[in-house]
GROMACS .gro file of C-alpha atoms in nm:
model
  339
    1MET     CA    1   4.237   0.001   0.626
    2HIS     CA    2   4.252  -0.389   0.619
    3ASP     CA    3   3.994  -0.589   0.467
    4ILE     CA    4   3.724  -0.737   0.682
    5ASP     CA    5   3.535  -1.066   0.615
    6GLU     CA    6   3.232  -1.006   0.790
    7LEU     CA    7   3.086  -1.345   0.670
    8ALA     CA    8   3.369  -1.532   0.842
    9ALA     CA    9   3.319  -1.315   1.164
   10LEU     CA   10   2.987  -1.352   1.183
   11ARG     CA   11   2.983  -1.747   1.141
   12GLU     CA   12   3.250  -1.764   1.398
   13LEU     CA   13   3.000  -1.579   1.640
   14ARG     CA   14   2.748  -1.828   1.604
   15ALA     CA   15   2.963  -2.127   1.614
   16ASP     CA   16   2.821  -2.271   1.976
   17VAL     CA   17   2.497  -2.223   1.903
   18ALA     CA   18   2.293  -2.420   1.789
   19ALA     CA   19   2.089  -2.443   1.467
   20PRO     CA   20   1.729  -2.272   1.484
   21GLY     CA   21   1.461  -2.424   1.293
   22ALA     CA   22   1.251  -2.320   0.972
   23ALA     CA   23   0.993  -2.142   1.228
   24ARG     CA   24   1.225  -1.961   1.403
   25LEU     CA   25   1.409  -1.898   1.104
   26ALA     CA   26   1.143  -1.744   0.941
   27GLY     CA   27   1.074  -1.518   1.220
   28ALA     CA   28   1.412  -1.365   1.221
   29ARG     CA   29   1.446  -1.335   0.871
   30TRP     CA   30   1.062  -1.100   0.928
   31LYS     CA   31   1.246  -0.925   1.230
   32LEU     CA   32   1.595  -0.886   1.000
   33MET     CA   33   1.320  -0.714   0.727
   34ALA     CA   34   1.210  -0.494   0.987
   35ALA     CA   35   1.545  -0.356   1.109
   36ALA     CA   36   1.636  -0.324   0.735
   37ALA     CA   37   1.340  -0.110   0.681
   38GLU     CA   38   1.371   0.064   0.993
   39GLU     CA   39   1.734   0.210   0.905
   40ALA     CA   40   1.603   0.334   0.548
   41ARG     CA   41   1.377   0.505   0.739
   42GLY     CA   42   1.655   0.699   0.892
   43GLY     CA   43   1.608   0.998   0.699
   44PRO     CA   44   1.544   1.098   0.312
   45VAL     CA   45   1.835   1.008   0.049
   46ARG     CA   46   1.960   1.308  -0.127
   47GLY     CA   47   2.075   1.330  -0.442
   48ARG     CA   48   2.251   1.022  -0.648
   49PRO     CA   49   2.262   0.644  -0.475
   50GLY     CA   50   2.542   0.438  -0.494
   51ARG     CA   51   2.805   0.700  -0.329
   52THR     CA   52   2.822   0.481  -0.029
   53PRO     CA   53   3.048   0.231  -0.028
   54ALA     CA   54   2.923  -0.152  -0.071
   55ARG     CA   55   3.186  -0.233   0.225
   56ARG     CA   56   2.979  -0.024   0.467
   57ALA     CA   57   2.651  -0.149   0.359
   58THR     CA   58   2.782  -0.522   0.396
   59ARG     CA   59   2.832  -0.427   0.729
   60ARG     CA   60   2.545  -0.273   0.852
   61ALA     CA   61   2.381  -0.539   0.692
   62ALA     CA   62   2.590  -0.791   0.913
   63ILE     CA   63   2.527  -0.572   1.253
   64ALA     CA   64   2.154  -0.633   1.181
   65ALA     CA   65   2.183  -0.971   1.123
   66VAL     CA   66   2.396  -1.005   1.451
   67SER     CA   67   2.138  -0.776   1.625
   68ALA     CA   68   1.789  -1.012   1.516
   69ALA     CA   69   2.009  -1.310   1.543
   70ALA     CA   70   2.017  -1.212   1.949
   71LEU     CA   71   1.684  -1.084   2.003
   72THR     CA   72   1.530  -1.400   1.808
   73VAL     CA   73   1.741  -1.689   2.007
   74GLY     CA   74   1.525  -1.863   2.239
   75LEU     CA   75   1.250  -1.619   2.189
   76LEU     CA   76   1.112  -1.620   1.876
   77VAL     CA   77   0.879  -1.904   1.701
   78ALA     CA   78   0.667  -1.783   1.393
   79SER     CA   79   0.534  -1.940   1.113
   80ASP     CA   80   0.495  -1.731   0.774
   81GLU     CA   81   0.163  -1.890   0.700
   82VAL     CA   82  -0.126  -1.919   0.938
   83GLY     CA   83  -0.196  -2.224   1.052
   84GLY     CA   84   0.111  -2.355   0.990
   85SER     CA   85   0.373  -2.640   1.191
   86GLY     CA   86   0.411  -2.293   1.448
   87SER     CA   87   0.226  -2.055   1.633
   88PRO     CA   88   0.135  -1.763   1.365
   89ARG     CA   89   0.228  -1.374   1.486
   90THR     CA   90   0.145  -1.057   1.413
   91ASP     CA   91   0.464  -0.977   1.273
   92THR     CA   92   0.486  -1.202   0.923
   93VAL     CA   93   0.304  -1.046   0.659
   94ALA     CA   94   0.135  -1.373   0.556
   95TYR     CA   95  -0.034  -1.292   0.916
   96VAL     CA   96  -0.123  -0.955   0.818
   97LEU     CA   97  -0.244  -0.993   0.539
   98ASP     CA   98  -0.507  -1.276   0.632
   99ALA     CA   99  -0.609  -1.080   0.918
  100ALA     CA  100  -0.696  -0.794   0.680
  101ALA     CA  101  -0.870  -1.027   0.441
  102GLU     CA  102  -1.046  -1.194   0.710
  103ASN     CA  103  -1.144  -0.856   0.831
  104ALA     CA  104  -1.281  -0.771   0.476
  105GLU     CA  105  -1.451  -1.021   0.428
  106LYS     CA  106  -1.660  -0.957   0.752
  107GLY     CA  107  -1.787  -0.597   0.581
  108SER     CA  108  -2.061  -0.486   0.379
  109VAL     CA  109  -2.117  -0.238   0.098
  110SER     CA  110  -2.371   0.034   0.033
  111LEU     CA  111  -2.379   0.169  -0.347
  112PRO     CA  112  -2.539   0.475  -0.354
  113GLY     CA  113  -2.843   0.582  -0.610
  114PRO     CA  114  -2.811   0.751  -0.911
  115LYS     CA  115  -2.835   1.097  -0.800
  116GLN     CA  116  -2.664   1.028  -0.434
  117TRP     CA  117  -2.291   1.099  -0.431
  118VAL     CA  118  -2.010   0.929  -0.279
  119PHE     CA  119  -1.809   1.128  -0.073
  120LEU     CA  120  -1.402   1.088  -0.022
  121GLU     CA  121  -1.173   1.277   0.164
  122THR     CA  122  -0.808   1.172   0.145
  123VAL     CA  123  -0.462   1.354   0.255
  124GLU     CA  124  -0.171   1.366   0.000
  125CYS     CA  125   0.145   1.443   0.059
  126MET     CA  126   0.423   1.495  -0.160
  127PRO     CA  127   0.616   1.635   0.018
  128LYS     CA  128   0.344   1.933   0.096
  129CYS     CA  129  -0.002   1.762   0.222
  130LEU     CA  130  -0.310   1.854   0.078
  131THR     CA  131  -0.607   1.776   0.166
  132ARG     CA  132  -0.915   1.663  -0.098
  133ALA     CA  133  -1.230   1.646  -0.063
  134GLU     CA  134  -1.432   1.488  -0.350
  135TRP     CA  135  -1.819   1.402  -0.456
  136VAL     CA  136  -1.879   1.201  -0.740
  137ARG     CA  137  -2.224   1.156  -0.823
  138GLY     CA  138  -2.357   0.763  -0.883
  139ASP     CA  139  -2.433   0.753  -1.226
  140GLY     CA  140  -2.108   0.888  -1.304
  141LYS     CA  141  -2.243   1.234  -1.432
  142GLY     CA  142  -2.116   1.462  -1.232
  143MET     CA  143  -1.865   1.586  -0.941
  144ALA     CA  144  -1.756   1.838  -0.701
  145THR     CA  145  -1.444   1.886  -0.490
  146GLY     CA  146  -1.402   2.116  -0.179
  147ARG     CA  147  -1.218   2.158   0.139
  148VAL     CA  148  -1.365   2.074   0.473
  149ASP     CA  149  -1.242   2.293   0.725
  150ALA     CA  150  -1.128   2.219   1.092
  151ASN     CA  151  -1.495   2.272   1.210
  152GLY     CA  152  -1.606   2.072   0.935
  153ARG     CA  153  -1.726   2.312   0.718
  154VAL     CA  154  -1.737   2.307   0.320
  155ASN     CA  155  -1.565   2.554   0.180
  156SER     CA  156  -1.456   2.626  -0.198
  157LEU     CA  157  -1.707   2.395  -0.307
  158THR     CA  158  -1.722   2.373  -0.717
  159ILE     CA  159  -2.007   2.133  -0.839
  160ARG     CA  160  -1.975   2.022  -1.264
  161GLU     CA  161  -2.294   1.790  -1.295
  162SER     CA  162  -2.214   1.814  -1.700
  163LEU     CA  163  -1.934   1.667  -1.633
  164SER     CA  164  -1.913   1.292  -1.694
  165VAL     CA  165  -1.681   1.122  -1.469
  166ASP     CA  166  -1.455   0.796  -1.613
  167ASN     CA  167  -1.383   0.522  -1.357
  168ASP     CA  168  -1.669   0.660  -1.077
  169PRO     CA  169  -1.764   0.432  -0.789
  170VAL     CA  170  -2.037   0.253  -0.917
  171SER     CA  171  -1.866   0.162  -1.248
  172VAL     CA  172  -1.544   0.083  -1.024
  173TYR     CA  173  -1.751  -0.149  -0.784
  174LYS     CA  174  -1.918  -0.340  -1.121
  175ALA     CA  175  -1.520  -0.413  -1.262
  176LEU     CA  176  -1.442  -0.502  -0.920
  177SER     CA  177  -1.732  -0.774  -0.892
  178ARG     CA  178  -1.612  -0.960  -1.201
  179LEU     CA  179  -1.321  -1.000  -1.074
  180PRO     CA  180  -1.176  -1.365  -0.994
  181THR     CA  181  -1.159  -1.418  -0.615
  182GLU     CA  182  -0.915  -1.671  -0.598
  183PRO     CA  183  -0.614  -1.520  -0.577
  184HIS     CA  184  -0.378  -1.636  -0.840
  185ALA     CA  185  -0.650  -1.587  -1.101
  186LEU     CA  186  -0.700  -1.263  -0.960
  187LEU     CA  187  -0.357  -1.166  -1.008
  188LYS     CA  188  -0.345  -1.253  -1.376
  189GLN     CA  189  -0.689  -1.081  -1.429
  190LEU     CA  190  -0.534  -0.756  -1.291
  191ARG     CA  191  -0.227  -0.787  -1.545
  192THR     CA  192  -0.430  -0.873  -1.854
  193ASP     CA  193  -0.766  -0.702  -1.839
  194PRO     CA  194  -0.758  -0.360  -2.011
  195SER     CA  195  -1.075  -0.226  -1.815
  196PHE     CA  196  -0.784  -0.188  -1.509
  197ARG     CA  197  -0.516  -0.029  -1.739
  198TRP     CA  198  -0.639   0.324  -1.565
  199THR     CA  199  -0.450   0.199  -1.259
  200LEU     CA  200  -0.085   0.169  -1.416
  201LEU     CA  201  -0.041   0.523  -1.429
  202TYR     CA  202  -0.113   0.603  -1.080
  203ALA     CA  203   0.092   0.323  -0.990
  204GLY     CA  204   0.418   0.432  -1.160
  205VAL     CA  205   0.429   0.203  -1.409
  206ALA     CA  206   0.349   0.412  -1.693
  207ASP     CA  207   0.522   0.712  -1.581
  208PRO     CA  208   0.791   0.896  -1.789
  209GLY     CA  209   1.128   1.015  -1.666
  210LYS     CA  210   1.463   0.948  -1.561
  211HIS     CA  211   1.341   0.563  -1.403
  212ARG     CA  212   1.165   0.411  -1.724
  213PRO     CA  213   1.077   0.593  -2.086
  214ALA     CA  214   0.695   0.697  -2.159
  215ILE     CA  215   0.513   0.384  -2.232
  216PRO     CA  216   0.125   0.348  -2.384
  217LEU     CA  217  -0.087   0.192  -2.129
  218ASP     CA  218  -0.241  -0.109  -2.381
  219GLU     CA  219   0.168  -0.160  -2.450
  220VAL     CA  220   0.265  -0.217  -2.063
  221THR     CA  221   0.318  -0.575  -2.000
  222PRO     CA  222   0.216  -0.570  -1.573
  223THR     CA  223   0.493  -0.772  -1.356
  224LEU     CA  224   0.401  -0.905  -1.058
  225ASP     CA  225   0.524  -0.627  -0.838
  226ASP     CA  226   0.318  -0.395  -1.115
  227ALA     CA  227   0.037  -0.595  -1.039
  228ALA     CA  228   0.086  -0.507  -0.659
  229GLY     CA  229   0.097  -0.148  -0.793
  230MET     CA  230  -0.233  -0.217  -0.920
  231ILE     CA  231  -0.390  -0.364  -0.584
  232PHE     CA  232  -0.267  -0.039  -0.380
  233VAL     CA  233  -0.384   0.201  -0.623
  234LEU     CA  234  -0.761   0.008  -0.602
  235MET     CA  235  -0.757   0.069  -0.245
  236ARG     CA  236  -0.696   0.403  -0.242
  237ALA     CA  237  -0.898   0.497  -0.505
  238ALA     CA  238  -1.226   0.274  -0.463
  239PRO     CA  239  -1.381   0.402  -0.168
  240ILE     CA  240  -1.656   0.092  -0.266
  241ILE     CA  241  -1.487  -0.238  -0.295
  242PRO     CA  242  -1.703  -0.585  -0.293
  243PRO     CA  243  -1.595  -0.789   0.018
  244GLN     CA  244  -1.494  -1.120  -0.102
  245VAL     CA  245  -1.248  -0.903  -0.362
  246ASN     CA  246  -1.152  -0.697  -0.141
  247ALA     CA  247  -1.027  -0.986   0.105
  248ALA     CA  248  -0.894  -1.139  -0.238
  249LEU     CA  249  -0.680  -0.799  -0.306
  250PHE     CA  250  -0.521  -0.892   0.039
  251ARG     CA  251  -0.485  -1.298   0.004
  252ALA     CA  252  -0.326  -1.161  -0.365
  253LEU     CA  253  -0.054  -0.968  -0.230
  254LYS     CA  254   0.097  -1.267  -0.021
  255LEU     CA  255   0.173  -1.405  -0.305
  256ILE     CA  256   0.388  -1.116  -0.451
  257PRO     CA  257   0.777  -1.283  -0.375
  258ASN     CA  258   0.944  -0.979  -0.224
  259ALA     CA  259   0.642  -0.841   0.003
  260ARG     CA  260   0.750  -0.793   0.382
  261PHE     CA  261   0.566  -0.698   0.699
  262VAL     CA  262   0.728  -0.433   0.817
  263PRO     CA  263   0.588  -0.304   1.178
  264THR     CA  264   0.573   0.049   1.236
  265ALA     CA  265   0.497   0.264   0.908
  266LYS     CA  266   0.322   0.627   0.859
  267ASP     CA  267  -0.018   0.751   0.629
  268GLY     CA  268  -0.037   1.063   0.507
  269LEU     CA  269  -0.207   1.190   0.823
  270ASN     CA  270   0.107   1.033   1.030
  271ARG     CA  271  -0.085   0.736   1.163
  272GLN     CA  272   0.084   0.512   1.289
  273GLY     CA  273  -0.017   0.141   1.157
  274LEU     CA  274   0.138  -0.193   0.958
  275GLY     CA  275   0.253  -0.189   0.703
  276VAL     CA  276   0.306  -0.468   0.423
  277GLN     CA  277   0.583  -0.362   0.193
  278ILE     CA  278   0.672  -0.427  -0.178
  279THR     CA  279   1.010  -0.308  -0.331
  280GLY     CA  280   1.061  -0.381  -0.716
  281GLY     CA  281   1.105  -0.278  -1.074
  282PRO     CA  282   1.379  -0.051  -1.313
  283ALA     CA  283   1.328   0.254  -1.058
  284GLN     CA  284   1.301   0.045  -0.704
  285MET     CA  285   1.035   0.164  -0.625
  286ARG     CA  286   0.889   0.101  -0.247
  287ARG     CA  287   0.528   0.080  -0.200
  288THR     CA  288   0.398   0.063   0.196
  289LEU     CA  289   0.052  -0.025   0.244
  290VAL     CA  290  -0.105   0.124   0.612
  291LEU     CA  291  -0.320  -0.104   0.771
  292ASP     CA  292  -0.514   0.005   1.072
  293PRO     CA  293  -0.329  -0.186   1.390
  294LYS     CA  294  -0.621  -0.347   1.505
  295THR     CA  295  -0.898  -0.369   1.265
  296TYR     CA  296  -0.671  -0.415   0.986
  297ALA     CA  297  -0.826  -0.188   0.745
  298TYR     CA  298  -0.709   0.000   0.467
  299ARG     CA  299  -0.539   0.352   0.636
  300GLY     CA  300  -0.341   0.458   0.366
  301GLN     CA  301  -0.016   0.390   0.174
  302ARG     CA  302   0.340   0.521   0.047
  303MET     CA  303   0.520   0.542  -0.221
  304GLN     CA  304   0.899   0.604  -0.269
  305TRP     CA  305   1.120   0.613  -0.572
  306GLN     CA  306   1.462   0.521  -0.493
  307GLY     CA  307   1.632   0.589  -0.835
  308ALA     CA  308   1.786   0.877  -1.008
  309GLU     CA  309   1.612   1.140  -0.729
  310HIS     CA  310   1.458   1.018  -0.396
  311PHE     CA  311   1.093   1.092  -0.410
  312ASP     CA  312   0.821   1.041  -0.148
  313PHE     CA  313   0.427   1.060  -0.173
  314ALA     CA  314   0.205   0.921   0.072
  315SER     CA  315  -0.166   0.920   0.100
  316ALA     CA  316  -0.447   0.854   0.390
  317ARG     CA  317  -0.856   0.770   0.350
  318LYS     CA  318  -0.968   1.062   0.669
  319SER     CA  319  -1.372   0.994   0.564
  320SER     CA  320  -1.602   0.839   0.325
  321GLY     CA  321  -1.967   0.798   0.280
  322ILE     CA  322  -2.273   0.846   0.069
  323VAL     CA  323  -2.431   1.177   0.070
  324ASP     CA  324  -2.764   1.328  -0.069
  325ARG     CA  325  -2.561   1.630  -0.241
  326PRO     CA  326  -2.211   1.758  -0.319
  327GLY     CA  327  -2.119   1.954  -0.037
  328GLN     CA  328  -2.276   1.761   0.229
  329LEU     CA  329  -2.083   1.577   0.488
  330PRO     CA  330  -2.142   1.164   0.635
  331ARG     CA  331  -2.292   1.225   0.975
  332VAL     CA  332  -2.075   1.155   1.251
  333GLY     CA  333  -2.077   0.780   1.342
  334SER     CA  334  -2.233   0.666   0.976
  335ALA     CA  335  -2.068   0.360   0.825
  336SER     CA  336  -1.848   0.431   0.479
  337PRO     CA  337  -1.929   0.250   0.191
  338SER     CA  338  -1.736  -0.061   0.236
  339GLU     CA  339  -1.806  -0.070   0.594
   0.00000   0.00000   0.00000
């Protein structure tokens, strides 16, 4: 087998092409990232990574780069920042997150009364999919679980009104309301505020196992990537988020250095949307936020561990609303608490 200098070959291929400007390079970078993400979705990795020769990985990257360059020469002008020198495109992570923030700011929220209930129906796949229907009382003093069938009937309803629920929707809403709306300050407070430590477990930060040792939540020092995971958890778990804070959460994700745009991402309901993907941490956890392609509203998310074993978790928000009793469903067409 002969050694091949792919980078030299790539330079020779581009020798007669004029150097692109900064805006065109930005667009090409996102196209390349999207191509790499598309290849990563080609199939689950079984067993341990690292068995593919490094040379083959380099060759794939070179091919992807050549393909991206061929697609963008003379066609693509993009800017990562809205209002930059180029015309902003929908295929940059900054544009998508700014659009999501603007959409969130236009929303309004409704809080439940003490004896009303917040209904949230979600789908979680790991890899088998399970639909969860939950009702939490407005004062946090009770919850109920059940299943909603295809005809809209609630089955297997279990009500526990004597149970005091931690992190109930109203308590979480009040904690979120205290967050600053300036993105840098918001990230700092998320990483230092003890009232948000519970999100670390669901973000996989304190997850014991092969990827990292078990760490007590109060001893974790969250990184920027961990803070992004905390934001993902809040968007999944909190059906009621103050509009200005919701917008700030999206803008804070722009500050994560390795955030990238994924043009096609699917949530737990297999609905296709726009993806914002962040990969990092000891386990190289890949988190993908799935947004509605028209409104940029939250739809669901996906988490993948690329460490010792392949693991894939997907979720989707199916419906939510405020109702008067457990087992009751929001009226069709009624607004959710966060709309």
